[in-house]
mmCIF file of N, CA and C in Angstrom:
data_model
loop_
_atom_site.group_PDB
_atom_site.id
_atom_site.type_symbol
_atom_site.label_atom_id
_atom_site.label_comp_id
_atom_site.label_asym_id
_atom_site.label_seq_id
_atom_site.Cartn_x
_atom_site.Cartn_y
_atom_site.Cartn_z
ATOM 1 N N UNK W 1 0.827 -1.190 0.000
ATOM 2 C CA UNK W 1 0.000 0.000 0.000
ATOM 3 C C UNK W 1 0.873 1.256 0.000
ATOM 4 N N UNK W 2 0.507 2.179 -0.800
ATOM 5 C CA UNK W 2 1.234 3.435 -0.882
ATOM 6 C C UNK W 2 0.527 4.500 -0.055
ATOM 7 N N UNK W 3 1.302 5.404 0.476
ATOM 8 C CA UNK W 3 0.742 6.518 1.242
ATOM 9 C C UNK W 3 0.565 7.688 0.286
ATOM 10 N N UNK W 4 -0.620 8.276 0.329
ATOM 11 C CA UNK W 4 -0.910 9.401 -0.552
ATOM 12 C C UNK W 4 -0.104 10.624 -0.131
ATOM 13 N N UNK W 5 0.403 11.366 -1.096
ATOM 14 C CA UNK W 5 1.152 12.592 -0.835
ATOM 15 C C UNK W 5 0.160 13.733 -0.719
ATOM 16 N N UNK W 6 0.229 14.433 0.415
ATOM 17 C CA UNK W 6 -0.687 15.547 0.637
ATOM 18 C C UNK W 6 -0.154 16.799 -0.046
ATOM 19 N N UNK W 7 -1.058 17.637 -0.497
ATOM 20 C CA UNK W 7 -0.638 18.874 -1.148
ATOM 21 C C UNK W 7 -0.153 19.872 -0.094
ATOM 22 N N UNK W 8 0.760 20.738 -0.493
ATOM 23 C CA UNK W 8 1.323 21.751 0.390
ATOM 24 C C UNK W 8 0.496 23.029 0.243
ATOM 25 N N UNK W 9 0.015 23.568 1.377
ATOM 26 C CA UNK W 9 -0.768 24.805 1.272
ATOM 27 C C UNK W 9 0.117 25.979 0.848
ATOM 28 N N UNK W 10 -0.452 26.895 0.096
ATOM 29 C CA UNK W 10 0.278 28.050 -0.406
ATOM 30 C C UNK W 10 -0.320 29.308 0.215
ATOM 31 N N UNK W 11 0.544 30.164 0.757
ATOM 32 C CA UNK W 11 0.077 31.418 1.339
ATOM 33 C C UNK W 11 -0.124 32.437 0.234
ATOM 34 N N UNK W 12 -1.219 33.158 0.313
ATOM 35 C CA UNK W 12 -1.521 34.168 -0.697
ATOM 36 C C UNK W 12 -1.933 35.467 -0.031
ATOM 37 N N UNK W 13 -1.729 36.545 -0.726
ATOM 38 C CA UNK W 13 -2.153 37.892 -0.344
ATOM 39 C C UNK W 13 -1.736 38.274 1.069
ATOM 40 N N UNK W 14 -2.718 38.587 1.931
ATOM 41 C CA UNK W 14 -2.429 39.098 3.271
ATOM 42 C C UNK W 14 -1.712 38.075 4.138
ATOM 43 N N UNK W 15 -2.052 36.806 4.013
ATOM 44 C CA UNK W 15 -1.394 35.769 4.809
ATOM 45 C C UNK W 15 0.089 35.682 4.451
ATOM 46 N N UNK W 16 0.410 35.804 3.175
ATOM 47 C CA UNK W 16 1.806 35.763 2.735
ATOM 48 C C UNK W 16 2.563 36.988 3.237
ATOM 49 N N UNK W 17 1.935 38.154 3.187
ATOM 50 C CA UNK W 17 2.579 39.369 3.669
ATOM 51 C C UNK W 17 2.833 39.279 5.171
ATOM 52 N N UNK W 18 1.866 38.778 5.923
ATOM 53 C CA UNK W 18 2.019 38.642 7.372
ATOM 54 C C UNK W 18 3.138 37.657 7.699
ATOM 55 N N UNK W 19 3.197 36.573 6.958
ATOM 56 C CA UNK W 19 4.243 35.576 7.167
ATOM 57 C C UNK W 19 5.627 36.165 6.909
ATOM 58 N N UNK W 20 5.772 36.898 5.813
ATOM 59 C CA UNK W 20 7.066 37.509 5.484
ATOM 60 C C UNK W 20 7.471 38.549 6.521
ATOM 61 N N UNK W 21 6.486 39.290 7.058
ATOM 62 C CA UNK W 21 6.791 40.255 8.111
ATOM 63 C C UNK W 21 7.318 39.555 9.352
ATOM 64 N N UNK W 22 6.697 38.427 9.730
ATOM 65 C CA UNK W 22 7.152 37.675 10.898
ATOM 66 C C UNK W 22 8.541 37.094 10.665
ATOM 67 N N UNK W 23 8.797 36.613 9.467
ATOM 68 C CA UNK W 23 10.110 36.047 9.148
ATOM 69 C C UNK W 23 11.185 37.120 9.233
ATOM 70 N N UNK W 24 10.946 38.267 8.650
ATOM 71 C CA UNK W 24 11.951 39.328 8.673
ATOM 72 C C UNK W 24 12.163 39.843 10.096
ATOM 73 N N UNK W 25 11.110 39.891 10.905
ATOM 74 C CA UNK W 25 11.259 40.306 12.296
ATOM 75 C C UNK W 25 12.064 39.310 13.096
ATOM 76 N N UNK W 26 11.849 38.035 12.839
ATOM 77 C CA UNK W 26 12.578 36.994 13.564
ATOM 78 C C UNK W 26 14.054 36.987 13.190
ATOM 79 N N UNK W 27 14.358 37.170 11.935
ATOM 80 C CA UNK W 27 15.763 37.166 11.524
ATOM 81 C C UNK W 27 16.491 38.404 12.040
ATOM 82 N N UNK W 28 15.771 39.503 12.226
ATOM 83 C CA UNK W 28 16.392 40.716 12.757
ATOM 84 C C UNK W 28 16.752 40.529 14.230
ATOM 85 N N UNK W 29 15.947 39.743 14.965
ATOM 86 C CA UNK W 29 16.177 39.520 16.392
ATOM 87 C C UNK W 29 17.180 38.402 16.651
ATOM 88 N N UNK W 30 17.566 37.695 15.615
ATOM 89 C CA UNK W 30 18.463 36.554 15.756
ATOM 90 C C UNK W 30 19.799 37.005 16.334
ATOM 91 N N UNK W 31 20.272 36.266 17.312
ATOM 92 C CA UNK W 31 21.567 36.589 17.898
ATOM 93 C C UNK W 31 22.397 35.324 17.995
ATOM 94 N N UNK W 32 23.683 35.513 18.047
ATOM 95 C CA UNK W 32 24.564 34.362 18.148
ATOM 96 C C UNK W 32 24.966 34.165 19.606
ATOM 97 N N UNK W 33 25.392 32.975 19.930
ATOM 98 C CA UNK W 33 25.806 32.633 21.280
ATOM 99 C C UNK W 33 27.319 32.721 21.358
ATOM 100 N N UNK W 34 27.825 33.347 22.408
ATOM 101 C CA UNK W 34 29.260 33.509 22.600
ATOM 102 C C UNK W 34 29.772 32.414 23.528
ATOM 103 N N UNK W 35 30.575 31.527 22.990
ATOM 104 C CA UNK W 35 31.129 30.417 23.759
ATOM 105 C C UNK W 35 32.594 30.654 24.123
ATOM 106 N N UNK W 36 33.046 31.882 24.141
ATOM 107 C CA UNK W 36 34.457 32.151 24.391
ATOM 108 C C UNK W 36 34.874 31.742 25.804
ATOM 109 N N UNK W 37 34.017 31.969 26.797
ATOM 110 C CA UNK W 37 34.354 31.575 28.169
ATOM 111 C C UNK W 37 34.501 30.058 28.279
ATOM 112 N N UNK W 38 33.567 29.326 27.660
ATOM 113 C CA UNK W 38 33.629 27.870 27.697
ATOM 114 C C UNK W 38 34.854 27.359 26.955
ATOM 115 N N UNK W 39 35.217 28.000 25.861
ATOM 116 C CA UNK W 39 36.398 27.592 25.099
ATOM 117 C C UNK W 39 37.666 27.836 25.911
ATOM 118 N N UNK W 40 37.713 28.949 26.644
ATOM 119 C CA UNK W 40 38.874 29.218 27.499
ATOM 120 C C UNK W 40 39.015 28.167 28.591
ATOM 121 N N UNK W 41 37.901 27.816 29.229
ATOM 122 C CA UNK W 41 37.925 26.795 30.281
ATOM 123 C C UNK W 41 38.382 25.460 29.701
ATOM 124 N N UNK W 42 37.852 25.102 28.538
ATOM 125 C CA UNK W 42 38.219 23.831 27.910
ATOM 126 C C UNK W 42 39.703 23.802 27.549
ATOM 127 N N UNK W 43 40.233 24.915 27.045
ATOM 128 C CA UNK W 43 41.652 24.938 26.687
ATOM 129 C C UNK W 43 42.536 24.842 27.929
ATOM 130 N N UNK W 44 42.120 25.448 29.046
ATOM 131 C CA UNK W 44 42.884 25.335 30.294
ATOM 132 C C UNK W 44 42.888 23.891 30.795
ATOM 133 N N UNK W 45 41.740 23.227 30.695
ATOM 134 C CA UNK W 45 41.645 21.826 31.114
ATOM 135 C C UNK W 45 42.556 20.960 30.258
ATOM 136 N N UNK W 46 42.532 21.175 28.957
ATOM 137 C CA UNK W 46 43.374 20.390 28.044
ATOM 138 C C UNK W 46 44.856 20.678 28.261
ATOM 139 N N UNK W 47 45.185 21.931 28.560
ATOM 140 C CA UNK W 47 46.586 22.272 28.813
ATOM 141 C C UNK W 47 47.071 21.594 30.092
ATOM 142 N N UNK W 48 46.212 21.578 31.095
ATOM 143 C CA UNK W 48 46.577 20.936 32.347
ATOM 144 C C UNK W 48 46.739 19.437 32.184
ATOM 145 N N UNK W 49 45.929 18.851 31.310
ATOM 146 C CA UNK W 49 46.006 17.411 31.037
ATOM 147 C C UNK W 49 47.128 17.092 30.044
ATOM 148 N N UNK W 50 47.783 18.132 29.529
ATOM 149 C CA UNK W 50 48.856 18.004 28.546
ATOM 150 C C UNK W 50 48.415 17.270 27.293
ATOM 151 N N UNK W 51 47.250 17.660 26.781
ATOM 152 C CA UNK W 51 46.731 17.084 25.523
ATOM 153 C C UNK W 51 46.858 18.060 24.397
#
């Protein structure tokens, strides 16, 4: 038995505009995580272990 492939809904007009506004707002708020402190701790541990 085969599983039927469902159609993908398409956003049009106002729904598409609202979606694009939310996407652009989310990407503007995107921030990166700074792992420099963790990397420093890890390098100190490795140096102490002489690896």
